Tab-separated table of C-alpha atoms in Angstrom:
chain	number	residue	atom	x	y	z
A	1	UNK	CA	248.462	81.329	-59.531
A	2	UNK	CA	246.937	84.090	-58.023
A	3	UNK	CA	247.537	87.827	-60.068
A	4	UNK	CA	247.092	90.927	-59.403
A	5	UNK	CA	244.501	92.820	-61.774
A	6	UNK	CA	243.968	96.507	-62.748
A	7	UNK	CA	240.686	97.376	-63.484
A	8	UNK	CA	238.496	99.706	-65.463
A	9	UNK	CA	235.582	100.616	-63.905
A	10	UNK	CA	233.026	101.777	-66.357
A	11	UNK	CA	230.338	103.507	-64.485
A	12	UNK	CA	230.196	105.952	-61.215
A	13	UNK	CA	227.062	105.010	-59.375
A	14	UNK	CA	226.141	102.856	-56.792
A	15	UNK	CA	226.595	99.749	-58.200
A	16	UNK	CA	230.611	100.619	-59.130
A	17	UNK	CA	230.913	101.875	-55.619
A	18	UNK	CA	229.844	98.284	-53.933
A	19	UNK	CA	232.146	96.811	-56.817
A	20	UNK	CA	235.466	99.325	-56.038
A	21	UNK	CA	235.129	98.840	-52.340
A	22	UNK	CA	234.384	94.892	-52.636
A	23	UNK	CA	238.165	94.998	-55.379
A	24	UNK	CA	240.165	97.487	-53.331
A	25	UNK	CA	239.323	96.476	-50.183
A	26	UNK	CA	238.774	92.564	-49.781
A	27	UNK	CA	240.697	90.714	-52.399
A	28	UNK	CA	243.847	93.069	-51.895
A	29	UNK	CA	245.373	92.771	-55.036
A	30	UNK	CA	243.922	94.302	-57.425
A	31	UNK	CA	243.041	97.984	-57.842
A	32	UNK	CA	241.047	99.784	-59.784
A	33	UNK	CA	243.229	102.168	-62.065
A	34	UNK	CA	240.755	103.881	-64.406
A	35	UNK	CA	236.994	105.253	-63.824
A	36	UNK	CA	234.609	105.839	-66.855
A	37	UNK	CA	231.730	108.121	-66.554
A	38	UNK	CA	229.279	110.269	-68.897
A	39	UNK	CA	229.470	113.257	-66.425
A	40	UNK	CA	232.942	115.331	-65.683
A	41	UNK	CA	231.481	115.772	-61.969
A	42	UNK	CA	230.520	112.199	-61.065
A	43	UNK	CA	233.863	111.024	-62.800
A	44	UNK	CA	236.307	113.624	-61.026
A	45	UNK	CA	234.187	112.695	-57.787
A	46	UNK	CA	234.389	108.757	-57.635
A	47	UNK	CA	238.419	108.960	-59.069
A	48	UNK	CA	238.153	110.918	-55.557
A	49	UNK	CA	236.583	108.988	-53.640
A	50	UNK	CA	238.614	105.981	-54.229
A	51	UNK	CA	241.949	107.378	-55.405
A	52	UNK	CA	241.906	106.181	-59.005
A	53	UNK	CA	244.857	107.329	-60.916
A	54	UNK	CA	243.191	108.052	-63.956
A	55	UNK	CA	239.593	109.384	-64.741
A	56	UNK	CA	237.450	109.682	-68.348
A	57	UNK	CA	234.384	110.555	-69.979
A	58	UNK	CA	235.684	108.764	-73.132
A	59	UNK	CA	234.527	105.135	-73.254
A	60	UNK	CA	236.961	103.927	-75.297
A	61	UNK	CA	240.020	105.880	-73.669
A	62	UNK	CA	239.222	104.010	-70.714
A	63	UNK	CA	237.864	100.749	-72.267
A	64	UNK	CA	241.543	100.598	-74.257
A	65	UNK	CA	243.370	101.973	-71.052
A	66	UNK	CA	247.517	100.002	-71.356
A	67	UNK	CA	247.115	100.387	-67.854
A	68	UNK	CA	244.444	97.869	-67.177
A	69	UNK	CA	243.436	94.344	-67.972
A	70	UNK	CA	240.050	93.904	-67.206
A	71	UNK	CA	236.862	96.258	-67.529
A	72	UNK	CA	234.140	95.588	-65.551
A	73	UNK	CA	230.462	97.075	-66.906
A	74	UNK	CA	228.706	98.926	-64.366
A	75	UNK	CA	226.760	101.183	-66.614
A	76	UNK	CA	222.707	101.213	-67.798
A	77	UNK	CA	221.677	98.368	-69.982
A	78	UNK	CA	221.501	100.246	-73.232
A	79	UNK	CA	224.961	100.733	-72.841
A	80	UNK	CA	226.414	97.280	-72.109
A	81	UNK	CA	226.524	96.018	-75.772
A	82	UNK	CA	229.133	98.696	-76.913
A	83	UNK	CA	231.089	98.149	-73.940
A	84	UNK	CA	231.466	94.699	-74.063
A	85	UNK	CA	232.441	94.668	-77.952
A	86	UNK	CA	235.435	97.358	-76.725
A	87	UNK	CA	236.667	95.436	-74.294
A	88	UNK	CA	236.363	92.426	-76.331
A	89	UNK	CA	238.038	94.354	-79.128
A	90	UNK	CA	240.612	95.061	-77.073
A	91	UNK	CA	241.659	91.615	-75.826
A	92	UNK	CA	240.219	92.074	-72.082
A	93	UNK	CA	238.664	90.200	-69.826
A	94	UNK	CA	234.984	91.924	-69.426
A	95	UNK	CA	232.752	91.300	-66.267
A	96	UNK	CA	229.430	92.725	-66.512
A	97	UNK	CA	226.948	93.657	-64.027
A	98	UNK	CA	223.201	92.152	-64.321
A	99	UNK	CA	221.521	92.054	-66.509
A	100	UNK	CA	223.264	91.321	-69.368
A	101	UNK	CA	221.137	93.085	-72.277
A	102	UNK	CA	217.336	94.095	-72.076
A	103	UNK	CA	216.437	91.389	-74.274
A	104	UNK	CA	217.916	88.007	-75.389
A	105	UNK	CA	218.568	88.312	-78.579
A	106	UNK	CA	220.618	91.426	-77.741
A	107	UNK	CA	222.475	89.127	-74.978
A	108	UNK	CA	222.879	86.400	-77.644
A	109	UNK	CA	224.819	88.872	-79.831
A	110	UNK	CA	227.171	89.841	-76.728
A	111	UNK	CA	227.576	85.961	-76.217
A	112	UNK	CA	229.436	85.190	-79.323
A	113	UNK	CA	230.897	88.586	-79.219
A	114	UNK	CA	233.245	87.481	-76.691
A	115	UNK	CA	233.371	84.090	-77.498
A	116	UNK	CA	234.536	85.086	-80.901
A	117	UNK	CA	237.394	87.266	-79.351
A	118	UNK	CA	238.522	84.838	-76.932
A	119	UNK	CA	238.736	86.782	-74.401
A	120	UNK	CA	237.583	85.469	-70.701
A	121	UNK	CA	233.498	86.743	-69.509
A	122	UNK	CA	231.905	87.009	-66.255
A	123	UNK	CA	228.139	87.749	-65.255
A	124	UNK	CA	228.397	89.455	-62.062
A	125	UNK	CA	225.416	88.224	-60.787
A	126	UNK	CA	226.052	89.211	-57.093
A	127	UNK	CA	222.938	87.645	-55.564
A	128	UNK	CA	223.614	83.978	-56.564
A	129	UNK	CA	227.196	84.402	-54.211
A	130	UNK	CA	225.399	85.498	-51.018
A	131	UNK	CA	227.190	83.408	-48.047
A	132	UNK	CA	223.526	81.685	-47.414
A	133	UNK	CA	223.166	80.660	-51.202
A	134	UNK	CA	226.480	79.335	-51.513
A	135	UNK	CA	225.940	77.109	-48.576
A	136	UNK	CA	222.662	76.416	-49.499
A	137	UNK	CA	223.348	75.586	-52.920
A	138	UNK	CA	226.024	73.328	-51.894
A	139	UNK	CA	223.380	71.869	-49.407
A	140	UNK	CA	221.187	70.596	-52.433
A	141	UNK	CA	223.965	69.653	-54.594
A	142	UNK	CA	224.953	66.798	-52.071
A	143	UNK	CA	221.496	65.967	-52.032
A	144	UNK	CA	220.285	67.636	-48.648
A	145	UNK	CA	216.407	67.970	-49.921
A	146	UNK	CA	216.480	65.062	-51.834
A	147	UNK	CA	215.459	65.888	-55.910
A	148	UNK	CA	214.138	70.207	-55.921
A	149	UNK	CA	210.439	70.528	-56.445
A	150	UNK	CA	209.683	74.204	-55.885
A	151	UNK	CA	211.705	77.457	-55.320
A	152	UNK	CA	210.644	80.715	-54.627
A	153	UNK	CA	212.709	84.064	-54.887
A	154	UNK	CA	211.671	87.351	-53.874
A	155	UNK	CA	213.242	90.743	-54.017
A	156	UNK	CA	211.450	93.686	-53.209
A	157	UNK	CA	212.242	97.369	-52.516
A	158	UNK	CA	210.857	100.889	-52.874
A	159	UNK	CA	212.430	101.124	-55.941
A	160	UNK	CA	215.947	101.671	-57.991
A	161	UNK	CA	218.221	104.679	-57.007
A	162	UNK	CA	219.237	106.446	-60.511
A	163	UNK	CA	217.202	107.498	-63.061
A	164	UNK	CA	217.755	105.395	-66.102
A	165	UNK	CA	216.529	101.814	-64.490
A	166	UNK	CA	212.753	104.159	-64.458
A	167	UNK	CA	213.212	104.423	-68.639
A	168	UNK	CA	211.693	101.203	-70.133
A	169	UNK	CA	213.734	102.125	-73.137
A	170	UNK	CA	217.296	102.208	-71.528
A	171	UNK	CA	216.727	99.409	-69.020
A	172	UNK	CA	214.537	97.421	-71.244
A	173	UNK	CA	211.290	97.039	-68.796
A	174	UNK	CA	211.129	97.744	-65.029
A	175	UNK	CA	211.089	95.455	-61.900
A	176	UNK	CA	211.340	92.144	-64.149
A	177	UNK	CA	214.529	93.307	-65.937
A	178	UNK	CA	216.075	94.759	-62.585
A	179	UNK	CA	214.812	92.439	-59.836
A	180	UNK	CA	213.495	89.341	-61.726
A	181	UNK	CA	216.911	88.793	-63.244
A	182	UNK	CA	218.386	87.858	-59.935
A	183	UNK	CA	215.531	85.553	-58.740
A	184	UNK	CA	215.832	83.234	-61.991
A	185	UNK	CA	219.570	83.041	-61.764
A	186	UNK	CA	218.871	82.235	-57.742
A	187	UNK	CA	216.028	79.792	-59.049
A	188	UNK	CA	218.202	78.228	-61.408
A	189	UNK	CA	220.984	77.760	-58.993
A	190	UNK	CA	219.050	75.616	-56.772
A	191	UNK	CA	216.825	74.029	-59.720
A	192	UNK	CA	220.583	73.627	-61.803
A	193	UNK	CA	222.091	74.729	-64.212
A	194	UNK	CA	221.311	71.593	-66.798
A	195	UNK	CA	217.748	71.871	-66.154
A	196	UNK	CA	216.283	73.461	-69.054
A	197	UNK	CA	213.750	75.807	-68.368
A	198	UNK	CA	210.742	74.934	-70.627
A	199	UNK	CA	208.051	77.716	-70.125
A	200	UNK	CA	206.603	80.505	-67.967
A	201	UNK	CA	203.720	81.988	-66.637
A	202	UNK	CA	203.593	85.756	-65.689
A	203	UNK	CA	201.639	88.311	-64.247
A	204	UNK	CA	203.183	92.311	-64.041
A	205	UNK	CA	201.172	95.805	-63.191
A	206	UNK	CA	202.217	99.401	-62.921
A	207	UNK	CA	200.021	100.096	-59.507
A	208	UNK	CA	202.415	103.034	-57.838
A	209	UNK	CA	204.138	104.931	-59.743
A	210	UNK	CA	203.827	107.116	-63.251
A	211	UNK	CA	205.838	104.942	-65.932
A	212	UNK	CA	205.789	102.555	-68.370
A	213	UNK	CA	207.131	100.067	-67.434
A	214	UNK	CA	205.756	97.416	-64.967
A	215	UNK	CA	206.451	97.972	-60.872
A	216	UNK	CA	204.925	94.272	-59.542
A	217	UNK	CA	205.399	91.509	-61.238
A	218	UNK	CA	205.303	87.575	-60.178
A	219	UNK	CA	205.957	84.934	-62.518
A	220	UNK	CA	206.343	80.702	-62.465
A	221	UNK	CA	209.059	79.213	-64.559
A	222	UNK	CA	208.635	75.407	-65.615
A	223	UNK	CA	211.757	73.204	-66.118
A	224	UNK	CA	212.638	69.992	-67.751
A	225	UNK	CA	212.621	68.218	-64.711
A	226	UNK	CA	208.940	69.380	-63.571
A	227	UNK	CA	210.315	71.429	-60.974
A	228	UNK	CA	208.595	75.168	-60.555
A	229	UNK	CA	210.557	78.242	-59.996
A	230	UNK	CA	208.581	81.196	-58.670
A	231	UNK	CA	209.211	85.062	-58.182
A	232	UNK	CA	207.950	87.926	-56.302
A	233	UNK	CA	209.095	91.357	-57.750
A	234	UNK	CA	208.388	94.890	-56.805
A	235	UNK	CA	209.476	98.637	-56.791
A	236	UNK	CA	206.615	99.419	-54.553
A	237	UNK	CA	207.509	97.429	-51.054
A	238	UNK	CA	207.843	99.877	-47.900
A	239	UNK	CA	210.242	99.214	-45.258
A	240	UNK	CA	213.863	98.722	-47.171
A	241	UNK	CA	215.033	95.622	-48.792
A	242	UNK	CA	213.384	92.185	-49.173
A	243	UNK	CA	215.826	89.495	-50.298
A	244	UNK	CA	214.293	85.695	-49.598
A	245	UNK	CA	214.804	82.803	-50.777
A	246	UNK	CA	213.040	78.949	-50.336
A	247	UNK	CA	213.543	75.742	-52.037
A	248	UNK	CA	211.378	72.733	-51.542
A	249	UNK	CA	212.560	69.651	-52.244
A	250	UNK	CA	211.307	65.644	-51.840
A	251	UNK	CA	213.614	65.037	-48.433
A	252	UNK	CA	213.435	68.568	-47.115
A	253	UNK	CA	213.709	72.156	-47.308
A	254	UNK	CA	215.314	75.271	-47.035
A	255	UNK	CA	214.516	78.975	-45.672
A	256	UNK	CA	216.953	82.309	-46.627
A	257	UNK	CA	216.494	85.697	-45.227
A	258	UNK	CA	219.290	88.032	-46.412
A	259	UNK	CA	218.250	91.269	-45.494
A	260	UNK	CA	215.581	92.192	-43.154
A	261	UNK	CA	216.151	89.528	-40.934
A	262	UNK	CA	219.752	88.443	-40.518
A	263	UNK	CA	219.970	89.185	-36.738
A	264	UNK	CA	220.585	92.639	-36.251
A	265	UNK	CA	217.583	94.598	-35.290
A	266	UNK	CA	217.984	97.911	-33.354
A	267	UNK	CA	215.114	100.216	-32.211
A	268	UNK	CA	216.174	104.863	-32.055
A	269	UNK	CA	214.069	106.997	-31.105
A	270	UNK	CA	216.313	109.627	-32.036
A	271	UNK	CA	217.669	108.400	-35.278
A	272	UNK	CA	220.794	106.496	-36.704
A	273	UNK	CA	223.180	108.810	-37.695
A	274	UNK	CA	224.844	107.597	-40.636
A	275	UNK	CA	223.981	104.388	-43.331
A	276	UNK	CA	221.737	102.057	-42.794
A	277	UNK	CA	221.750	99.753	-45.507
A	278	UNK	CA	220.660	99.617	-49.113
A	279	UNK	CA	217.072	100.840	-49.985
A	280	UNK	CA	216.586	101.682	-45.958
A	281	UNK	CA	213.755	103.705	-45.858
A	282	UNK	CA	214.056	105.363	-42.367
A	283	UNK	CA	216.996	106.228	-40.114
A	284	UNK	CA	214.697	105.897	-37.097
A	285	UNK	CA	212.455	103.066	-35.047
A	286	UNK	CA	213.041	99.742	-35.513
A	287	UNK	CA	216.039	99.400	-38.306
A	288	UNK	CA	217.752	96.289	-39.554
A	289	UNK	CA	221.219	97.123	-40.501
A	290	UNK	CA	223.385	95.088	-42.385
A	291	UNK	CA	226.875	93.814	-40.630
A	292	UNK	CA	229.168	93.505	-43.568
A	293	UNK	CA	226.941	94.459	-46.773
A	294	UNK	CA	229.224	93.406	-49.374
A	295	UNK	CA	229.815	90.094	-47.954
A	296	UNK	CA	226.088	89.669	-47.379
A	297	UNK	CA	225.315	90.941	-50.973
A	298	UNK	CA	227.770	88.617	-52.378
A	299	UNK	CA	229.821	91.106	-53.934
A	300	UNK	CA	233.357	89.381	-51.757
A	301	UNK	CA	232.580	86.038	-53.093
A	302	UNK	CA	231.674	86.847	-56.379
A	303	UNK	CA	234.795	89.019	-57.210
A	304	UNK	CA	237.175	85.747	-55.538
A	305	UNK	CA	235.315	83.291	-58.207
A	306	UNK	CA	235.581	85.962	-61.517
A	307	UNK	CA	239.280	86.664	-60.442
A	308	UNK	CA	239.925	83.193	-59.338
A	309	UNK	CA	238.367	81.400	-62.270
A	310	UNK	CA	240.608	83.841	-64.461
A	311	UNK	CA	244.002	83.181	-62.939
A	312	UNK	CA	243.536	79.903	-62.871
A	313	UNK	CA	242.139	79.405	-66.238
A	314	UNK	CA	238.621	77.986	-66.076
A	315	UNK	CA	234.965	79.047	-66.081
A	316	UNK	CA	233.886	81.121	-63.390
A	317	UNK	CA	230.239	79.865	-61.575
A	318	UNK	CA	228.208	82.378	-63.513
A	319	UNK	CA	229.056	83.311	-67.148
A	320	UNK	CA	227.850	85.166	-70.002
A	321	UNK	CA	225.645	82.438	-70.887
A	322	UNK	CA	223.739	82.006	-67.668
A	323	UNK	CA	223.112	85.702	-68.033
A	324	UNK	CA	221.824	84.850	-71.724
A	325	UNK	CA	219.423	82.168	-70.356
A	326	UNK	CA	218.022	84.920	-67.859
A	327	UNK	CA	217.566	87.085	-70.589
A	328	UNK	CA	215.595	84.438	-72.482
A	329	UNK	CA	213.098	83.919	-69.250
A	330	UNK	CA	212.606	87.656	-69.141
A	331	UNK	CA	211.786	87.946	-72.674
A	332	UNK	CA	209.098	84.959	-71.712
A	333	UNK	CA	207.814	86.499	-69.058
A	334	UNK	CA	207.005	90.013	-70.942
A	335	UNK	CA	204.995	87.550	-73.672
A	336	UNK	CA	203.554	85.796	-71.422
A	337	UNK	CA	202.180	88.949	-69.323
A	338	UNK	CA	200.677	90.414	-72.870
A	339	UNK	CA	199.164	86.561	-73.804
A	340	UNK	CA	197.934	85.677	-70.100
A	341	UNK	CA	198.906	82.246	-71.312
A	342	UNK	CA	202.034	79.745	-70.532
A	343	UNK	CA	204.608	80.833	-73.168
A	344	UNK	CA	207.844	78.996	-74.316
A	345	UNK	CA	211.095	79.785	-73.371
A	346	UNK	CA	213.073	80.602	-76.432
A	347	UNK	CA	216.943	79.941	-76.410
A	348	UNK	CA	220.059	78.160	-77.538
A	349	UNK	CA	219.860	75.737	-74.599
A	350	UNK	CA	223.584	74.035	-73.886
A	351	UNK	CA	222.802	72.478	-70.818
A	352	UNK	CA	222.008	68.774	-71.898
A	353	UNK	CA	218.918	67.141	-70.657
A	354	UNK	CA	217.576	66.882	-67.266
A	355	UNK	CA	215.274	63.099	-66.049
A	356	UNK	CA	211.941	64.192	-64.977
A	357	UNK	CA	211.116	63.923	-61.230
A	358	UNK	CA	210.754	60.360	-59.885
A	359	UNK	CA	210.927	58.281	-56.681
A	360	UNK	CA	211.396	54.439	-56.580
A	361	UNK	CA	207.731	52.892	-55.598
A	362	UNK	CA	207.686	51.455	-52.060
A	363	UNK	CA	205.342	48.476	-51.484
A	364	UNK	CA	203.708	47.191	-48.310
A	365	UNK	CA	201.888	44.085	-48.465
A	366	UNK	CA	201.672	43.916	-52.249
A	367	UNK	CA	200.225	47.794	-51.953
A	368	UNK	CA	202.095	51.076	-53.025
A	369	UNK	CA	202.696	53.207	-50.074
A	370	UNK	CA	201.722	56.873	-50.627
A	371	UNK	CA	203.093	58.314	-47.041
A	372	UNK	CA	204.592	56.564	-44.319
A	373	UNK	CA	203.802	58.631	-40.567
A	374	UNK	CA	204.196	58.624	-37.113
A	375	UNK	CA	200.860	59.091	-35.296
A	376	UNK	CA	201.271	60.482	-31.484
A	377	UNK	CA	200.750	57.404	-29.453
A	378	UNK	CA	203.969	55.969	-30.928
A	379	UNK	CA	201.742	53.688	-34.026
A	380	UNK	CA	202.658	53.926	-37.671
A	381	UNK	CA	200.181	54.923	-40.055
A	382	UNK	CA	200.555	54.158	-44.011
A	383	UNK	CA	198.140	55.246	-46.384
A	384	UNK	CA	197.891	52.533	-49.261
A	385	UNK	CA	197.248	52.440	-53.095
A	386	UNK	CA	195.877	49.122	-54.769
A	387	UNK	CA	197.338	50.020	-58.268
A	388	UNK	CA	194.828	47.136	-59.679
A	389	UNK	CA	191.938	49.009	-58.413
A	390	UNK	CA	192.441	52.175	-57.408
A	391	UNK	CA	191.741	52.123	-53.642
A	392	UNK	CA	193.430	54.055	-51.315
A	393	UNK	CA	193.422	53.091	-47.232
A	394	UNK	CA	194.709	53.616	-44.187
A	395	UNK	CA	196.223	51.222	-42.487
A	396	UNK	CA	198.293	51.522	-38.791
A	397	UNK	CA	200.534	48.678	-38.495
């Protein structure tokens, strides 16, 4: 049965503006009813903004709010951990933005801290509930491409809005732990869940700017099933947003463009007057704005499966534990960047076992057929493997 919720929101930036908007102003229900922030200004400001009742820069006033029954973590990384364990505490559902922790064993610890508590956990991973992946993802799961051979994520951008995400120390790296987080939880949601992923190969620079930690990065991810998963990260991509997607599989394939390229292109010479879209670099020329960006972002959908999975008293489609397994690629990936080798992926893996990659063997007159094709006059080629010698042919039959 569908509830309504009251909310804490713990965190006044961006990222708890996209999530108040998305909870106040789609679902209908439920409300936020208490803001959290570390600054008097941004916290009087944002109770403003979106006429919150009650406003805080105590953690655990708001955290332990009577008012509210769920919290939802918008804050930097180094802070999630402490949040989590109040709310869990405190007998509340908790919903936490990505990533969960900077590292895994730090997500690990927030794992059983809710599970120890009891107390219902949600990863609000918003990119893995764009309209495209859903359908997409439902695509594959009724077999669409046949068994998933290769995906590729990327998400690029000229890099995050507040200042924390640039302190390796609070975010716990750079465009791996901000951008790379979605593309493994987009990989692994067309790869699936079950399929373990074994080991990873990565590559990460600093090229632009004057930090730490790294602003490039691409890595490949091996799972159980021999399927790749590959992404493209960066803080130093001109020109807005860069959100794609593409799965390969043994009966076909699949092509997303969320952001750049959804349909709406408009050329000013004078300049758009007002927002854009996220990361939009220019408010002039050629400009790709964005219809209905929560919807595209996946922040609607996303909310409707936490608040739905709650009410109704199962898991929601991404949980703490998927945000643990991300965690435990990430951690790979940093290893594997130092080593410039393949390095394990190290984790409590609950997701069963996954059969490797196989298709029944065809035969043609006694012969294993490696590809079966249509040549432009209307004949059929094969090309032919004698398994007792080794021979391949052609042959048009």
């Amino acid at each position: 049965m569908t509830q309504p919720h009251r909310i804490t929101m713990l965190g006044t930036g961006l990222i708890a503006d996209f999530y108040t908007m998305t909870l106040q102003g789609r679902r209908g229900l439920d409300r936020v009813a208490v803001a959290y922030s570390r600054s008097e200004e941004r916290g009087a400001a944002f109770a403003d903004r979106w006429a919150i009742p009650h406003w805080t820069t105590s953690l655990k006033e708001a955290v332990e709010h009577p008012e509210t029954d769920t919290v939802v973590v918008g804050l930097p990384n180094d802070a999630h951990e402490e949040a989590i364990s109040l709310a869990a505490a405190a007998g509340k559902a908790v919903l936490c933005t990505k990533p969960l922790a900077r590292t895994a064993e730090e997500a690990r610890r927030i794992l059983r801290t809710v599970e120890d508590a009891g107390v219902f956990a949600g990863y609000l991973e918003d990119l893995a509930y764009t309209p495209k992946t859903l359908k997409a993802v439902e695509s594959v799961k009724a077999g669409a491409v046949g068994d998933v051979l290769w995906v590729r994520s990327r998400e690029t951008h000229p890099g995050p809005h507040s200042a924390w995400f640039w302190d390796s120390g609070k975010a716990g790296g750079g465009a791996i732990v901000d951008l790379g987080c979605h593309c493994i939880e987009i990989i692994r949601s067309f790869a699936g869940k079950g399929n373990r992923p074994v080991e990873v190969m990565c590559w990460k620079d600093t090229l632009v700017h004057p930090i730490e930690a790294e602003d490039n990065a691409i890595a490949w991810i091996k799972f159980e099933s021999g399927a790749i998963g590959q992404f493209e990260v960066s803080w130093t991509f001109r020109g807005g947003m860069d959100l794609r997607d593409e799965v390969a599989g043994t009966e076909g394939t699949i092509w997303l463009n969320h952001f750049l390229r959804t349909g709406f292109e408009m050329f000013t010479a004078g300049g758009e007057k007002g927002y854009v879209a996220e990361k939009a670099e220019s408010s002039h020329g050629w400009l790709f704005p964005v219809g209905d960006e929560v919807a595209e972002l996946g922040y609607v959908d996303m909310f409707a499966d936490m608040f739905d999975a709650m009410d109704e008293g199962h898991r929601p489609a991404e949980t703490f534990y998927d945000g643990y397994v991300v965690n435990a690629v990430m951690d790979a990936c940093y290893r594997s960047a130092e080593s410039r080798a393949w390095e394990p992926v190290d984790l409590e893996w609950r997701g069963g076992q996954t059969a490797r990659i196989g298709r029944e063997r065809r035969e043609y007159d006694g012969l294993t057929v490696i590809k079966d094709e249509l040549l432009p006059d209307g004949r059929r080629k094969l090309i032919l493997k004698d398994e007792a010698s080794g021979r391949f042919e052609d042959r048009v039959v």
